[in-house]
PDB file of N, CA and C in Angstrom:
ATOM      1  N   UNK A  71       8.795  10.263  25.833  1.00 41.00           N
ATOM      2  CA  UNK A  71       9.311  11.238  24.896  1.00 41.00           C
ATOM      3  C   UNK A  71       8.309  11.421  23.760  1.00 41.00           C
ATOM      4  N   UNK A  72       7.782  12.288  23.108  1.00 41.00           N
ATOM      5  CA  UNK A  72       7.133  12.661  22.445  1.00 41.00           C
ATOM      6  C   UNK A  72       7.315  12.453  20.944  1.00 41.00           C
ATOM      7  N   UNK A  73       8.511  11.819  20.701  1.00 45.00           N
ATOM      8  CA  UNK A  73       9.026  12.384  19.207  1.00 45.00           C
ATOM      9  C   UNK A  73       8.942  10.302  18.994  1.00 45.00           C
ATOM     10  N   UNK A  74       9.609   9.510  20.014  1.00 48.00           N
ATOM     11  CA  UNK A  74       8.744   8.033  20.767  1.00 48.00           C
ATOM     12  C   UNK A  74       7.357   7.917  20.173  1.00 48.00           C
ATOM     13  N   UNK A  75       6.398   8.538  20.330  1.00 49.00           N
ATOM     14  CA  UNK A  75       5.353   7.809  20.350  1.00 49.00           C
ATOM     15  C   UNK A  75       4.959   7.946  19.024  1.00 49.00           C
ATOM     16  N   UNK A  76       3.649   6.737  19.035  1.00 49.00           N
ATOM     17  CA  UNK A  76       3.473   6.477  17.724  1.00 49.00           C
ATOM     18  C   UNK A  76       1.664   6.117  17.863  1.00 49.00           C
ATOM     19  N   UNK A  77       1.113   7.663  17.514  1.00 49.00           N
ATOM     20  CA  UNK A  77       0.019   7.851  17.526  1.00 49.00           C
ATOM     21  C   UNK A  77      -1.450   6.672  17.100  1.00 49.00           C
ATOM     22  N   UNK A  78      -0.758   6.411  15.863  1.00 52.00           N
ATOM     23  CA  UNK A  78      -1.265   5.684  15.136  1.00 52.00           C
ATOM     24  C   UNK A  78      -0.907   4.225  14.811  1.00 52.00           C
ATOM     25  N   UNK A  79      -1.137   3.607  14.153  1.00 61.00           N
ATOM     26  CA  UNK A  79      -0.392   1.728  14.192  1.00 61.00           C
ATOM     27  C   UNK A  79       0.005   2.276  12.904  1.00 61.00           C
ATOM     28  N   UNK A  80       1.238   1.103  13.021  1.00 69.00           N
ATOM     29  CA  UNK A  80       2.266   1.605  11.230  1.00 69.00           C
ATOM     30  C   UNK A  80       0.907   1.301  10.388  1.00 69.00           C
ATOM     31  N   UNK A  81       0.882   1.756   9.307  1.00 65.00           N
ATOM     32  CA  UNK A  81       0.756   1.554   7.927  1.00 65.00           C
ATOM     33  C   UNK A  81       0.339   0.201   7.773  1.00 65.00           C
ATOM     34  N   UNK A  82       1.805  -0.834   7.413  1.00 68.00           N
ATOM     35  CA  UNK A  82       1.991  -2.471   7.291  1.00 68.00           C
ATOM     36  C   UNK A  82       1.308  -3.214   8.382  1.00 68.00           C
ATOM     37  N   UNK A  83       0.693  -2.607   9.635  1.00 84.00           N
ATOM     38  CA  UNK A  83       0.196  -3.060  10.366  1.00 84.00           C
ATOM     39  C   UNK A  83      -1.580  -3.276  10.148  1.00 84.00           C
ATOM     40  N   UNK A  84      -1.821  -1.655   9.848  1.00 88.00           N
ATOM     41  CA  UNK A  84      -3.073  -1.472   9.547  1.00 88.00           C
ATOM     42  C   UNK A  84      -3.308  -2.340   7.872  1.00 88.00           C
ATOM     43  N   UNK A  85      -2.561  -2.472   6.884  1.00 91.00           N
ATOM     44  CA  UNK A  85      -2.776  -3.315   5.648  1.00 91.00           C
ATOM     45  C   UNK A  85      -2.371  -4.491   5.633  1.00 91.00           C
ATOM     46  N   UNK A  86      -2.334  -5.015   6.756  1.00 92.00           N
ATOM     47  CA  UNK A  86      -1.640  -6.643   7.295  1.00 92.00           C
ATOM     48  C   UNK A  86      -2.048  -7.220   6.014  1.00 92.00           C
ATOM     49  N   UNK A  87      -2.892  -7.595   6.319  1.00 94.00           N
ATOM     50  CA  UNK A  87      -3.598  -8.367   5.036  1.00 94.00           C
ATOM     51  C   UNK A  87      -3.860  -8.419   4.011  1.00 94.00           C
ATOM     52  N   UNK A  88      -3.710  -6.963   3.560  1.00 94.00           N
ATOM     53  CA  UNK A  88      -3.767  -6.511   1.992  1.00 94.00           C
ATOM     54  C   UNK A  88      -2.247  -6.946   1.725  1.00 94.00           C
ATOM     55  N   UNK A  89      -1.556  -6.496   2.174  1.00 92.00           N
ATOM     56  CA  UNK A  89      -0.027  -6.948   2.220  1.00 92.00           C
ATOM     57  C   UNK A  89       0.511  -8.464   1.681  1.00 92.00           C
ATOM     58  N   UNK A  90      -0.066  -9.405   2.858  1.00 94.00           N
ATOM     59  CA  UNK A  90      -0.087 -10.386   2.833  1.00 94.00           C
ATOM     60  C   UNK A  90      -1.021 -10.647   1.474  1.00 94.00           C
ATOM     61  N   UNK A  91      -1.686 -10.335   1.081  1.00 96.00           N
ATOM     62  CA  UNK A  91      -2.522 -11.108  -0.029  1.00 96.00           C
ATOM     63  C   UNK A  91      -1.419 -10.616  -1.625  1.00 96.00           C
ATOM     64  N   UNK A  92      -1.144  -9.626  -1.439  1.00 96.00           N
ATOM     65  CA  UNK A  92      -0.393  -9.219  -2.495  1.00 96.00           C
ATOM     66  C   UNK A  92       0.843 -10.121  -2.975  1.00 96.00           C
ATOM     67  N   UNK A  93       1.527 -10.331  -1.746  1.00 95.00           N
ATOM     68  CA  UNK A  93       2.808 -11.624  -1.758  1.00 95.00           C
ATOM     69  C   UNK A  93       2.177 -12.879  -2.067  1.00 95.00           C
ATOM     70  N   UNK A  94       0.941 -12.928  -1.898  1.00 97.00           N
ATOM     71  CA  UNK A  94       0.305 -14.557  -2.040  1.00 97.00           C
ATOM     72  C   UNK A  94      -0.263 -14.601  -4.032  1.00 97.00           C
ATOM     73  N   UNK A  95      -0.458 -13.837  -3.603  1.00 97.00           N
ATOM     74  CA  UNK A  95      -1.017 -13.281  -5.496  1.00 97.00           C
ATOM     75  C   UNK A  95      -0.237 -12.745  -6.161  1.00 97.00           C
ATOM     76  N   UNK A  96       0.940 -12.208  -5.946  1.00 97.00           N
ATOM     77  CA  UNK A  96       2.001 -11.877  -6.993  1.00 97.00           C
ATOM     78  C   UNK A  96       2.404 -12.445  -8.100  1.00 97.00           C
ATOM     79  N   UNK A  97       2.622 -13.835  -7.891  1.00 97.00           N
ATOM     80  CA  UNK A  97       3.182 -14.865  -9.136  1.00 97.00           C
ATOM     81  C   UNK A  97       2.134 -14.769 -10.078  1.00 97.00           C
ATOM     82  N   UNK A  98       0.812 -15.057 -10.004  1.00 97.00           N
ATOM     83  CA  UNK A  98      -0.305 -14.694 -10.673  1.00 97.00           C
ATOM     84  C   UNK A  98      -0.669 -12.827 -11.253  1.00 97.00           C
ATOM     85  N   UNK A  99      -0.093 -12.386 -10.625  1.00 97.00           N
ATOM     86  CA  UNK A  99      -0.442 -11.098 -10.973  1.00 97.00           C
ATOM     87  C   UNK A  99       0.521 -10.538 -12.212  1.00 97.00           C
ATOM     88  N   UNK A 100       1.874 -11.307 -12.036  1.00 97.00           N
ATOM     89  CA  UNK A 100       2.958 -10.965 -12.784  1.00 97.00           C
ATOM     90  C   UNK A 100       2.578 -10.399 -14.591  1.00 97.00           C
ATOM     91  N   UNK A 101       1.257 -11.400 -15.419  1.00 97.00           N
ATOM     92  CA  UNK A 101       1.220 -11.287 -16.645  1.00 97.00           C
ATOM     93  C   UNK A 101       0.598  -9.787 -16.399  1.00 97.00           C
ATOM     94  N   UNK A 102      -0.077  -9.381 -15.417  1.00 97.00           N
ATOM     95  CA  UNK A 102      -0.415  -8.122 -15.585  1.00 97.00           C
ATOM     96  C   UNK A 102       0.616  -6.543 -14.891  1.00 97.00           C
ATOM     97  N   UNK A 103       1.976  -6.878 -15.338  1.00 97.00           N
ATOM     98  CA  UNK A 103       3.192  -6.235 -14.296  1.00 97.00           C
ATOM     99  C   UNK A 103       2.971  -4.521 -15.100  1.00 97.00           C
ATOM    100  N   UNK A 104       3.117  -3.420 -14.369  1.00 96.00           N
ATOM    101  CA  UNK A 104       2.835  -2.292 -14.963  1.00 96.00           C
ATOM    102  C   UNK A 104       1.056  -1.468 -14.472  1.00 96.00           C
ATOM    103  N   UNK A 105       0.423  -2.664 -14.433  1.00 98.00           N
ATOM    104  CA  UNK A 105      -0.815  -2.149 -13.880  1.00 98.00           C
ATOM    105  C   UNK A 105      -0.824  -2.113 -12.432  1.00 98.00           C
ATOM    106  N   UNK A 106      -2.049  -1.405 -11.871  1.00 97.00           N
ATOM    107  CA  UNK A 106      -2.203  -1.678 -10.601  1.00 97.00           C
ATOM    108  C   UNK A 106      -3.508  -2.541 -10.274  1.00 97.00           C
ATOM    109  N   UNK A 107      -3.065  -2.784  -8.559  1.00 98.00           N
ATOM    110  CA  UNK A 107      -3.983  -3.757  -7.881  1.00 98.00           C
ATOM    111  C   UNK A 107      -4.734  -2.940  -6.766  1.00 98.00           C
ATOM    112  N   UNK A 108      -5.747  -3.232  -6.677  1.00 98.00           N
ATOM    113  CA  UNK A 108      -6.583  -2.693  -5.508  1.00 98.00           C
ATOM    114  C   UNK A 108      -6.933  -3.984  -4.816  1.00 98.00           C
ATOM    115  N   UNK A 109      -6.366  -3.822  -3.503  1.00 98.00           N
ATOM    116  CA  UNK A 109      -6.730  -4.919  -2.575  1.00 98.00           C
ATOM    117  C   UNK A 109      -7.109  -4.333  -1.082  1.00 98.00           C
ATOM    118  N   UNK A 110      -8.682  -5.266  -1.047  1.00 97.00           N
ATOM    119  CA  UNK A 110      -9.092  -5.020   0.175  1.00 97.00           C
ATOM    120  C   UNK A 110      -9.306  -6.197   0.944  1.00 97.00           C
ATOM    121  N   UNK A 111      -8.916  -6.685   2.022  1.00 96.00           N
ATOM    122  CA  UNK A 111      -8.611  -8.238   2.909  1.00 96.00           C
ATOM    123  C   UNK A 111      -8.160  -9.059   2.113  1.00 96.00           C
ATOM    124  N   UNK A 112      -8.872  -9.898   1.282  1.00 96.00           N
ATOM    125  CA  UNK A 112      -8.397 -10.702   0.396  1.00 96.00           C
ATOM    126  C   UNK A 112      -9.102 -10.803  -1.538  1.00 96.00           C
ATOM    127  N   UNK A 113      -9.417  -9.618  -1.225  1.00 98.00           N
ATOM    128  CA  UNK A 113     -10.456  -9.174  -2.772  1.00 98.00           C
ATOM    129  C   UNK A 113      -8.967  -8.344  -3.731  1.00 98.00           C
ATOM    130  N   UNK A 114      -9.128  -9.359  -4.671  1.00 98.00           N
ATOM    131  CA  UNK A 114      -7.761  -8.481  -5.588  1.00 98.00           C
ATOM    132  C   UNK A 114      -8.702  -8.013  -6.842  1.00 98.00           C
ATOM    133  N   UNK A 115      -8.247  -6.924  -6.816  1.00 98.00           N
ATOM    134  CA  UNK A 115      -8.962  -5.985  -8.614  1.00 98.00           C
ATOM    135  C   UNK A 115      -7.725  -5.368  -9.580  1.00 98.00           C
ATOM    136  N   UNK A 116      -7.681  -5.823 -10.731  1.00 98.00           N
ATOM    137  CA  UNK A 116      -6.728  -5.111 -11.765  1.00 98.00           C
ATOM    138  C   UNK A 116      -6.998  -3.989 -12.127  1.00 98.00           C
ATOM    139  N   UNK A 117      -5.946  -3.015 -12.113  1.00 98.00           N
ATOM    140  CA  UNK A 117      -6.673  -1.689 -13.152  1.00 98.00           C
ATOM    141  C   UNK A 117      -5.394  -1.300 -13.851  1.00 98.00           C
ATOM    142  N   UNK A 118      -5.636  -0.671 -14.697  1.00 98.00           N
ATOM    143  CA  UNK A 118      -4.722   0.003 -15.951  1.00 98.00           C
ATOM    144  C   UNK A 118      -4.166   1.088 -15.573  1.00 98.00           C
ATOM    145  N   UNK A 119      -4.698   1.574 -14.434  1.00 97.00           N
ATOM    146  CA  UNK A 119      -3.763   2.998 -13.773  1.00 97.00           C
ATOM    147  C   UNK A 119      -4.379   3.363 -12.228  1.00 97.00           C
ATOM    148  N   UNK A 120      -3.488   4.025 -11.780  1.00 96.00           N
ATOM    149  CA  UNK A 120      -3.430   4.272 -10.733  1.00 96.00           C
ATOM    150  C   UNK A 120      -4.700   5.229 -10.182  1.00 96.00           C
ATOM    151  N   UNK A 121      -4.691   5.955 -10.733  1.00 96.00           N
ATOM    152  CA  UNK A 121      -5.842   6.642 -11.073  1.00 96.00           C
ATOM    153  C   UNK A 121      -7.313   5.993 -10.652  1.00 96.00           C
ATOM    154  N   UNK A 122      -7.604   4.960 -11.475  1.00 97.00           N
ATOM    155  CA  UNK A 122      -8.602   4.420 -11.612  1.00 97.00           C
ATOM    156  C   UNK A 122      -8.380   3.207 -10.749  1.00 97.00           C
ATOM    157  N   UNK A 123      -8.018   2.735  -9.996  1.00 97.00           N
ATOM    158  CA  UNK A 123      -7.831   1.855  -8.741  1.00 97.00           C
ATOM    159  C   UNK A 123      -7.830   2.845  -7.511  1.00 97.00           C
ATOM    160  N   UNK A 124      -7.424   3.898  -7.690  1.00 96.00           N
ATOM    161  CA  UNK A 124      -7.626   4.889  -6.310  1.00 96.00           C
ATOM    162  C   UNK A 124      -9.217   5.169  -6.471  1.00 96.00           C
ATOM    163  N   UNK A 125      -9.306   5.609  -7.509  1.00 97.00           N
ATOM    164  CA  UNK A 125     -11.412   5.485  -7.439  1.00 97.00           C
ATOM    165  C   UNK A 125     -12.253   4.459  -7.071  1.00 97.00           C
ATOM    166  N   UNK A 126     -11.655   3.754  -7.760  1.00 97.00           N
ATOM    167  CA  UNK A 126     -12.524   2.539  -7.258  1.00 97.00           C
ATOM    168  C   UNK A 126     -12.327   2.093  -5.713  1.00 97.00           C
ATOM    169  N   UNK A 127     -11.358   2.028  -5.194  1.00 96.00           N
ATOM    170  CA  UNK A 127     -11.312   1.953  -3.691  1.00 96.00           C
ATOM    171  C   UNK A 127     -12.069   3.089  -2.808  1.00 96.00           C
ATOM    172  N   UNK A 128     -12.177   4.565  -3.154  1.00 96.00           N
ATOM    173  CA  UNK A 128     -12.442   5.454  -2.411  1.00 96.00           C
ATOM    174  C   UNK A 128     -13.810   5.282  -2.962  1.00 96.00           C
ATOM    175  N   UNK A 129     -14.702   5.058  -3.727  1.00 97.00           N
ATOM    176  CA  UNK A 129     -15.856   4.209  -4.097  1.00 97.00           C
ATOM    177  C   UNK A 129     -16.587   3.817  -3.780  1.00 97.00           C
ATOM    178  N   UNK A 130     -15.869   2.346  -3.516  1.00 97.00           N
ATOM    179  CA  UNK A 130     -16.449   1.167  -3.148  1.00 97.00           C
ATOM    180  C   UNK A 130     -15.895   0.771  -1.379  1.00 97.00           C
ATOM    181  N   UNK A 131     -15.116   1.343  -1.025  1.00 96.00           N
ATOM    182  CA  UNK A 131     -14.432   1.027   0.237  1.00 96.00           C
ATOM    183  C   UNK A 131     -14.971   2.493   1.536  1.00 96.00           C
ATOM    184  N   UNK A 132     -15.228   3.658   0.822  1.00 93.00           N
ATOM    185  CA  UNK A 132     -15.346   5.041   1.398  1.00 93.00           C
ATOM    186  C   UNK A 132     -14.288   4.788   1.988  1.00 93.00           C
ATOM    187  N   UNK A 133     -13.999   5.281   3.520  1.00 90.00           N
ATOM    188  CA  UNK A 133     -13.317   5.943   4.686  1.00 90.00           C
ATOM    189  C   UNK A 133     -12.385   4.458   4.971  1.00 90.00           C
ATOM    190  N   UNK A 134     -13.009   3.355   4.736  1.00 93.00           N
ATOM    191  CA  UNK A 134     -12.222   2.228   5.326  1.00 93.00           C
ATOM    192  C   UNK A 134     -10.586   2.017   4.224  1.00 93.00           C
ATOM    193  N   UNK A 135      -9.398   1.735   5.100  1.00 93.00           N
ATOM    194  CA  UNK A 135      -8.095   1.460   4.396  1.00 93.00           C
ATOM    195  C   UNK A 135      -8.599   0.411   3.452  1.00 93.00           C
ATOM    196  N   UNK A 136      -7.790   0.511   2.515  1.00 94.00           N
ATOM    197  CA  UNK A 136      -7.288  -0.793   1.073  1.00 94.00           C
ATOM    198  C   UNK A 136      -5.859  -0.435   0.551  1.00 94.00           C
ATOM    199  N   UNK A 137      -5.601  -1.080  -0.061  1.00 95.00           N
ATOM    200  CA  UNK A 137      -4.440  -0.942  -0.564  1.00 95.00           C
ATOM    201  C   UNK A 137      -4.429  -0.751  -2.182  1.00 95.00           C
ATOM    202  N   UNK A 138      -3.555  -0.012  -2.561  1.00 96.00           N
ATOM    203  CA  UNK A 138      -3.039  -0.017  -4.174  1.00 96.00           C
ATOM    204  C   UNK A 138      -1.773   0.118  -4.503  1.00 96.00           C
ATOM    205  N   UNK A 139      -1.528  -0.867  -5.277  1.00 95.00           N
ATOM    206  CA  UNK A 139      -0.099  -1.278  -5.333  1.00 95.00           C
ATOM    207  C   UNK A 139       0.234  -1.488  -7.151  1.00 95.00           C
ATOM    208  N   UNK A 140       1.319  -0.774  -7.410  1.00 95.00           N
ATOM    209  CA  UNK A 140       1.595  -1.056  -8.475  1.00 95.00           C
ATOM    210  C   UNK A 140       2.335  -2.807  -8.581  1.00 95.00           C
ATOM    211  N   UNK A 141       1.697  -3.283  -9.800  1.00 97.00           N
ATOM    212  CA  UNK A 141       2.056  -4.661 -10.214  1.00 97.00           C
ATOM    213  C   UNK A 141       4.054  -4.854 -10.506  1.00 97.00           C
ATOM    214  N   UNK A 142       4.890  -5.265  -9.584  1.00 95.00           N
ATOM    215  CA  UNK A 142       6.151  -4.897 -10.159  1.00 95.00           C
ATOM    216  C   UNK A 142       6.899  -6.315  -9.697  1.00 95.00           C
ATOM    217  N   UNK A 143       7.736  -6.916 -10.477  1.00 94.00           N
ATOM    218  CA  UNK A 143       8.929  -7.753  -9.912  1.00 94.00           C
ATOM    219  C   UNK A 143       9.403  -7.336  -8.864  1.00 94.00           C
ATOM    220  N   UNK A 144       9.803  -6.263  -8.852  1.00 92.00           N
ATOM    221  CA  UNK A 144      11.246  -5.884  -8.086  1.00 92.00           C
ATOM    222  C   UNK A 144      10.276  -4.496  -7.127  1.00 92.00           C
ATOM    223  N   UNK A 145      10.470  -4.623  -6.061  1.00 83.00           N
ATOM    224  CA  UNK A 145      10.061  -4.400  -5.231  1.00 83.00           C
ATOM    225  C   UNK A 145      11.054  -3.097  -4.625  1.00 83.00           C
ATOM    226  N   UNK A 146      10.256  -1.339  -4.939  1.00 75.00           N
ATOM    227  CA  UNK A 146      11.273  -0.790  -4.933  1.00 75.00           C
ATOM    228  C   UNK A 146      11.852  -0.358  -3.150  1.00 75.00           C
ATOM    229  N   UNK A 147      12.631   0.550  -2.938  1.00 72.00           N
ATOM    230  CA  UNK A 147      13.017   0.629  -1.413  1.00 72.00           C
ATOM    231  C   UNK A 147      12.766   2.252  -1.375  1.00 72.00           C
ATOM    232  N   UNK A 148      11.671   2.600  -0.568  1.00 67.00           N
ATOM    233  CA  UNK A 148      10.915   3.758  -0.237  1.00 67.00           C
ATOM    234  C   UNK A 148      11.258   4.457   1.101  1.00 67.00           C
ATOM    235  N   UNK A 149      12.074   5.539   2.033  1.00 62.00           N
ATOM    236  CA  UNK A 149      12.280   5.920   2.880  1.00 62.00           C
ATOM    237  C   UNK A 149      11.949   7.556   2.701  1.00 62.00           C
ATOM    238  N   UNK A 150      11.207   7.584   4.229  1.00 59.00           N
ATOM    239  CA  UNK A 150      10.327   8.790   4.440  1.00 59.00           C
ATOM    240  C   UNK A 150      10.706   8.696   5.910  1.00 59.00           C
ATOM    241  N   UNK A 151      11.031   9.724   6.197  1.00 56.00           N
ATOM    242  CA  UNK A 151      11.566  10.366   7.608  1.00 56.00           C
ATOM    243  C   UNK A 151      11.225  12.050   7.922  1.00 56.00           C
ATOM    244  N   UNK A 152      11.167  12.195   8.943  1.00 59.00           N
ATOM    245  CA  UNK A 152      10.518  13.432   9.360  1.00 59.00           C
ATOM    246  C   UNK A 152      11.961  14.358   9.757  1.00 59.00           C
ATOM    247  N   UNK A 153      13.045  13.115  10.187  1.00 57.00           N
ATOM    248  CA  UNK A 153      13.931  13.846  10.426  1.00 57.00           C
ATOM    249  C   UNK A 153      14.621  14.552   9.542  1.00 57.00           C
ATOM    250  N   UNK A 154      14.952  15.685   9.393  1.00 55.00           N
ATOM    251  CA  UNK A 154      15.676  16.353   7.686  1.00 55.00           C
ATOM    252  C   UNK A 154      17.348  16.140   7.932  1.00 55.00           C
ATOM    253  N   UNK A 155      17.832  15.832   9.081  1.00 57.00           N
ATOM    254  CA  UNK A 155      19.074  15.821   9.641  1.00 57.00           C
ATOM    255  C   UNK A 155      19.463  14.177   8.974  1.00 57.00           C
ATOM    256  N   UNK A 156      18.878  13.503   8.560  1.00 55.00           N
ATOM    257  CA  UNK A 156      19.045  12.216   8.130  1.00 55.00           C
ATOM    258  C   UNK A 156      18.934  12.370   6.364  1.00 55.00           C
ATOM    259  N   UNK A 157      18.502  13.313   5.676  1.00 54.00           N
ATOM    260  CA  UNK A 157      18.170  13.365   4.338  1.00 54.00           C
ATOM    261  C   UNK A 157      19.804  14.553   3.550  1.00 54.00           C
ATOM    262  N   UNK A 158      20.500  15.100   4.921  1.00 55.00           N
ATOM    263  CA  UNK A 158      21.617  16.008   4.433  1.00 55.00           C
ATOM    264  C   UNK A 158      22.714  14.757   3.484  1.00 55.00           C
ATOM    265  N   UNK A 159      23.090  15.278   2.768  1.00 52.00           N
ATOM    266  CA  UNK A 159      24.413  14.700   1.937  1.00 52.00           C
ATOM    267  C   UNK A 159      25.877  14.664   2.904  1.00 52.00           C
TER     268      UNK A 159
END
């Protein structure tokens, strides 16, 4: 079935590790909560905005994935679906 396949590897698959490093570095990252992180395998960088962590990755990384993640406790819950039949009230 066509609507089945999955062209590409998830996301969390392809940032395994950025992922994973973020949960490992969180407790430490906490005094800096509000900023963001640019993480590539296991290289963590602080920045003051989002902005300027998306540069620096597209930068220093070109074409290859990294991750940027805002610094947060609470970990928000993000859903994106293609289906619009799932987004009706």
């Amino acid at each position: 079935n066509f609507h089945n396949r999955q062209p590409f590897p998830a996301m969390n698959e392809i940032l395994k590790t950025e992922l994973e490093t973020y949960a490992k570095e969180l407790p430490k990252l906490l005094d800096r909560e509000g900023s963001y992180v640019l993480i590539k395998d296991t290289e963590v960088t602080v920045y003051e905005s989002r902005s300027d962590a998306l540069a620096a990755g597209s930068e220093k990384y070109k074409q290859y994935p990294f991750l940027v993640k805002l610094i947060s406790r609470i970990e928000p819950t993000i859903f994106f679906t293609r289906r619009l039949d799932l987004c009706q009230a």
